[in-house]
PDB file of C-alpha atoms in Angstrom:
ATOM      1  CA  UNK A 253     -14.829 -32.886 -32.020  1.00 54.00           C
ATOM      2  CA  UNK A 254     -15.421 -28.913 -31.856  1.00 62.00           C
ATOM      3  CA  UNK A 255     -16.803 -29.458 -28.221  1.00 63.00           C
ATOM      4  CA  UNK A 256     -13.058 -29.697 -26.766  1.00 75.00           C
ATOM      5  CA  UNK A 257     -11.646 -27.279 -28.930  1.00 86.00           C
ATOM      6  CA  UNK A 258     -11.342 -23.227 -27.984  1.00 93.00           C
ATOM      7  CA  UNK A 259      -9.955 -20.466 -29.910  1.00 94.00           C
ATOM      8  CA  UNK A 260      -5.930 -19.909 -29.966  1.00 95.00           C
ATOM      9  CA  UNK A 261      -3.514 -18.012 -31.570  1.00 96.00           C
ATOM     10  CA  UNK A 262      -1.335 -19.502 -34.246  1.00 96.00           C
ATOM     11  CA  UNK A 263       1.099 -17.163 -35.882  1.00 96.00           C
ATOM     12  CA  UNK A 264       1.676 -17.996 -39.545  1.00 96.00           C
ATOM     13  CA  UNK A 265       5.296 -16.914 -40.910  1.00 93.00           C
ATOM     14  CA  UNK A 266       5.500 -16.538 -44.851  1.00 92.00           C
ATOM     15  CA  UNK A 267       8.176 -16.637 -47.144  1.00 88.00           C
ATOM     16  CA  UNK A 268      10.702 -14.828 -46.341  1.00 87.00           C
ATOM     17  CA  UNK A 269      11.317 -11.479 -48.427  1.00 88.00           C
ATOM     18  CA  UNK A 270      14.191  -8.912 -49.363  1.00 88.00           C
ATOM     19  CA  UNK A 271      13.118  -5.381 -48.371  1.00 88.00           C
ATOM     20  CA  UNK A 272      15.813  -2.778 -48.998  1.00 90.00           C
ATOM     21  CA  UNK A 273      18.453  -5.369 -48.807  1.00 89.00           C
ATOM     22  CA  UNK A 274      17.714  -7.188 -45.422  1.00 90.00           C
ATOM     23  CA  UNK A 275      16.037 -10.110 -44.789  1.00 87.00           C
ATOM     24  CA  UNK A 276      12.545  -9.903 -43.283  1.00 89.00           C
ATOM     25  CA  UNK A 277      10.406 -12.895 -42.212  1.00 90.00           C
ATOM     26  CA  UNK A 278       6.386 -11.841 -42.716  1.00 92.00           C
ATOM     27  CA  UNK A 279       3.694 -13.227 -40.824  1.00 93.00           C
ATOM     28  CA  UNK A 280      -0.212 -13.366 -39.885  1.00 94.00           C
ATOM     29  CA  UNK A 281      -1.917 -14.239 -36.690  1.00 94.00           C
ATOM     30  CA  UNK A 282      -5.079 -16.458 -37.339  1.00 94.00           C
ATOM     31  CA  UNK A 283      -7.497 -17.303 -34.698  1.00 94.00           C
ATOM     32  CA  UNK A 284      -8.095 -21.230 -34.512  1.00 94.00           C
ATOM     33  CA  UNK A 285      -9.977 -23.819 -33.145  1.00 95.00           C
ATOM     34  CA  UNK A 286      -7.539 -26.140 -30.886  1.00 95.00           C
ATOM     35  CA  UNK A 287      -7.357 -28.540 -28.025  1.00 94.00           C
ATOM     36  CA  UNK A 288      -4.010 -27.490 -26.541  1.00 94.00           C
ATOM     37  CA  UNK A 289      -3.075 -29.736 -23.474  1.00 94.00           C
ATOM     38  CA  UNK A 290       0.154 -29.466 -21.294  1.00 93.00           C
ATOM     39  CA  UNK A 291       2.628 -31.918 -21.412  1.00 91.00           C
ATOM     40  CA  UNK A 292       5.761 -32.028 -19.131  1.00 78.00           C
ATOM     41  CA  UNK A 293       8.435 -29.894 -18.405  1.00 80.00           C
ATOM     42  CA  UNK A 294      11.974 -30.072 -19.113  1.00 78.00           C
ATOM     43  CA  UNK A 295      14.690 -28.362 -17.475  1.00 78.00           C
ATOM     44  CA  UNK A 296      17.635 -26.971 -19.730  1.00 77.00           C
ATOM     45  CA  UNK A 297      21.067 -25.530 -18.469  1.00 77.00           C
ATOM     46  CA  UNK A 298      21.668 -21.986 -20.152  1.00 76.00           C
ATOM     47  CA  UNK A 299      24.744 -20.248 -18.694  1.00 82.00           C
ATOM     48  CA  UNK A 300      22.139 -18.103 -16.978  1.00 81.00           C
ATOM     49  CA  UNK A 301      21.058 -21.048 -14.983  1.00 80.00           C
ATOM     50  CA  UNK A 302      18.669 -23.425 -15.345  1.00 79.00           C
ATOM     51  CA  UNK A 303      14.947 -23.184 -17.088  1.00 79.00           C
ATOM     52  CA  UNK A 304      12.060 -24.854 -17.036  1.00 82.00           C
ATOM     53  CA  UNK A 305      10.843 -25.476 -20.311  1.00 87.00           C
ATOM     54  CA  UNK A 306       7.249 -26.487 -21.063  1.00 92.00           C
ATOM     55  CA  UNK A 307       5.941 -29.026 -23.961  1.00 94.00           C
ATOM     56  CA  UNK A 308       2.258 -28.544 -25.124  1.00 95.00           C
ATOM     57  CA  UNK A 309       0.293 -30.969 -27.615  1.00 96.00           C
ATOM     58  CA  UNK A 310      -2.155 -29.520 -29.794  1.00 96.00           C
ATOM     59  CA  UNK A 311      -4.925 -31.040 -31.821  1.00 94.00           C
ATOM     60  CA  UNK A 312      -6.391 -29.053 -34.603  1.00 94.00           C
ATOM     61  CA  UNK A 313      -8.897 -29.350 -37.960  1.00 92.00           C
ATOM     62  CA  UNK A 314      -6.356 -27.190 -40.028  1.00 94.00           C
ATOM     63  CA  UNK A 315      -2.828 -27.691 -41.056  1.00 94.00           C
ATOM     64  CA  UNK A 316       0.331 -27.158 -38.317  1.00 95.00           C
ATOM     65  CA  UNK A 317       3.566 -26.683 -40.151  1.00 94.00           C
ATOM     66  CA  UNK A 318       6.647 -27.474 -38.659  1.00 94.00           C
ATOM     67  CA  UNK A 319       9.914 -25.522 -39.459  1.00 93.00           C
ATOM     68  CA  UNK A 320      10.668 -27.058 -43.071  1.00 92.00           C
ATOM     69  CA  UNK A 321      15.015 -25.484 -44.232  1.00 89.00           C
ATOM     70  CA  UNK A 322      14.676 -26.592 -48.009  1.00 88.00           C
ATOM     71  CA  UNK A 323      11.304 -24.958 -48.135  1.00 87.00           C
ATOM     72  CA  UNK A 324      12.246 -21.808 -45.986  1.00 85.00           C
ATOM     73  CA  UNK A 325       9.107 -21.749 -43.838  1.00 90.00           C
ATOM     74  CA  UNK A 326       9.930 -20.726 -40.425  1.00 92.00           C
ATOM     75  CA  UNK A 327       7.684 -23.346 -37.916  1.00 95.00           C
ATOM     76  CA  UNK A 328       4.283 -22.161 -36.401  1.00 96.00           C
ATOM     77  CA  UNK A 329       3.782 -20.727 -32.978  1.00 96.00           C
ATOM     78  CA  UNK A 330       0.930 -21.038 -30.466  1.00 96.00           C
ATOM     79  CA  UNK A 331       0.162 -17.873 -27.736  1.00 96.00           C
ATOM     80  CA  UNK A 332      -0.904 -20.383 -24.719  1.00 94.00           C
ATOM     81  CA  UNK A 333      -0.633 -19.146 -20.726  1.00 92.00           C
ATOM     82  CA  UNK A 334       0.929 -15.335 -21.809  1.00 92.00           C
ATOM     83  CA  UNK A 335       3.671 -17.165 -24.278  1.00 92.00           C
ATOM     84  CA  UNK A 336       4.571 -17.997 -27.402  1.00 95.00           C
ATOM     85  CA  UNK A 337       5.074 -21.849 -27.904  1.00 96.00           C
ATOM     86  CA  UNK A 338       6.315 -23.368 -31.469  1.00 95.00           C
ATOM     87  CA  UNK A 339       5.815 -26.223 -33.280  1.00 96.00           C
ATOM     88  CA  UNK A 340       8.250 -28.813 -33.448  1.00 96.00           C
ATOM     89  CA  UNK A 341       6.401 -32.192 -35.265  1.00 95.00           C
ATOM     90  CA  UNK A 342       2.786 -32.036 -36.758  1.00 95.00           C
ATOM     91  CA  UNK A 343       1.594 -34.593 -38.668  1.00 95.00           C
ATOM     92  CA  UNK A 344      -2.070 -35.633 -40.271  1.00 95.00           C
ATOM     93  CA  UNK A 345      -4.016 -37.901 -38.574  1.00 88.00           C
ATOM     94  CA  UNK A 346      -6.231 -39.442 -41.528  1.00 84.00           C
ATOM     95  CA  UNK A 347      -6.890 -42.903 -40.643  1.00 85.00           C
ATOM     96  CA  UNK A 348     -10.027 -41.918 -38.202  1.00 79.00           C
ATOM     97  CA  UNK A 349     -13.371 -40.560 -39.652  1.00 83.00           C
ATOM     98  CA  UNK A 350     -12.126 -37.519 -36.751  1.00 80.00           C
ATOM     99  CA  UNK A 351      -9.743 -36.230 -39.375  1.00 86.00           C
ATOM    100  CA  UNK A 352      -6.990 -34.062 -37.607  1.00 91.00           C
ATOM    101  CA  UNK A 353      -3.790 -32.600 -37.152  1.00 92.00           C
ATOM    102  CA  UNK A 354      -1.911 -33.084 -34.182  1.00 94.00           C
ATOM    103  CA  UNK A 355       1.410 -30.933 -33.169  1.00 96.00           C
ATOM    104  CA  UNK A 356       4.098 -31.124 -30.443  1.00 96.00           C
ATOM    105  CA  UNK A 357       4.757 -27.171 -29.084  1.00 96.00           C
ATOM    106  CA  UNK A 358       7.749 -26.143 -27.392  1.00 94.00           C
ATOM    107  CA  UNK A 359       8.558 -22.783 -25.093  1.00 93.00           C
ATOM    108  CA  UNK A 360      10.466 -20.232 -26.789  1.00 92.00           C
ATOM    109  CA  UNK A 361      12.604 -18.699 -25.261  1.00 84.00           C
ATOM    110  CA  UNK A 362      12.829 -15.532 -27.335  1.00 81.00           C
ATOM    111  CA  UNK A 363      11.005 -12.331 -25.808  1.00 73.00           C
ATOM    112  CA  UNK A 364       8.731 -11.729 -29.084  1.00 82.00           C
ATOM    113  CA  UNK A 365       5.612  -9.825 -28.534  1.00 84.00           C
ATOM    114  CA  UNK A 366       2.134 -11.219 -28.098  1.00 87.00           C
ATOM    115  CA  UNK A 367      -0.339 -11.217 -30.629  1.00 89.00           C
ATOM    116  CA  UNK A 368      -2.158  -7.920 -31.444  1.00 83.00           C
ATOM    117  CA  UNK A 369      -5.622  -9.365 -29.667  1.00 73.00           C
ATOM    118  CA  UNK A 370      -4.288 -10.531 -26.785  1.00 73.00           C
ATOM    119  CA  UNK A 371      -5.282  -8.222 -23.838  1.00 57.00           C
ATOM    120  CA  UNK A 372      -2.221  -7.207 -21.388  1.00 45.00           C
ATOM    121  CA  UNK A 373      -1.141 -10.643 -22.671  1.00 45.00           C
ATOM    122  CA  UNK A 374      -2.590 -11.592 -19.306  1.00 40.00           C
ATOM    123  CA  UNK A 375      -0.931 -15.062 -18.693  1.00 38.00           C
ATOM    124  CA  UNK A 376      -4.152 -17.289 -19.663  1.00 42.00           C
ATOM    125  CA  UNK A 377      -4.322 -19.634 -22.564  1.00 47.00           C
ATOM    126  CA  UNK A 378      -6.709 -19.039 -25.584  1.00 50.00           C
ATOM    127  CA  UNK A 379      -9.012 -15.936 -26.029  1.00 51.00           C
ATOM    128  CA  UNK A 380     -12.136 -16.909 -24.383  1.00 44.00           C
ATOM    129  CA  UNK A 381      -9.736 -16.627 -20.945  1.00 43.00           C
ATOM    130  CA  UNK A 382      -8.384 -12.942 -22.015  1.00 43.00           C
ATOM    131  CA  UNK A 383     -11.987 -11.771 -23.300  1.00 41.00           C
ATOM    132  CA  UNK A 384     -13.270 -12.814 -19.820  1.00 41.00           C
ATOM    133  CA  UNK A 385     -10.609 -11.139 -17.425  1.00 40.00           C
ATOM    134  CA  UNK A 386     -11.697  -7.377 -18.916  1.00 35.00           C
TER     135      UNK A 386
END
């Protein structure tokens, strides 16, 4: 079902690799189809105070990976709103003839920059928003 579905960032780590004896995590920023809808918010206690943490689901045609340890892949990460979101469960929804993935997101709270496209990383969700606010 295209018709719901807008383009989104998802940043892709890789493997991680050894360059000149540190530790470095690669990683690409596709452009993808997705139905991203809000979910609610949960407050955490930080000893800054408290936060407001938002959960997002996400249905997409392509593969969501989920922070795997034994196979060192880092988890993917949405840009939705002006921040980075990442994934927490995805799993493949086969059983329907709409074949699908669908992912739980949740707010980092890292500062990590935007992706490369996103204008002024203005705030709004996917890139149809950003390419109309120029």
């Amino acid at each position: 079902m295209n018709f719901l579905k807008r383009p989104y960032y998802l940043r892709r780590y890789l493997q991680p690799q050894i360059i000149r004896g540190y530790s470095s995590i690669p990683y690409e920023d596709l452009t993808l189809p997705m139905d991203v809808q809000t979910l609610s918010d949960e407050v955490i206690t930080t000893p800054d105070g408290s936060k407001s943490i938002q959960r997002l689901k996400v249905f997409c045609d392509h593969k969501i990976l989920a922070e795997d340890e034994h196979n060192q892949q880092k988890a993917d990460r949405v840009w939705f709103q002006g921040k980075w979101f990442t994934c927490r469960s995805s799993r493949f929804s086969g059983n329907t003839p709409l074949r699908h993935w669908t992912a739980e997101f949740v707010e980092c709270l890292d500062a990590e920059p935007g992706p490369e496209g996103a204008k002024g990383n203005t705030g709004k969700g996917g890139m149809q928003e950003e390419a109309g606010n120029k």
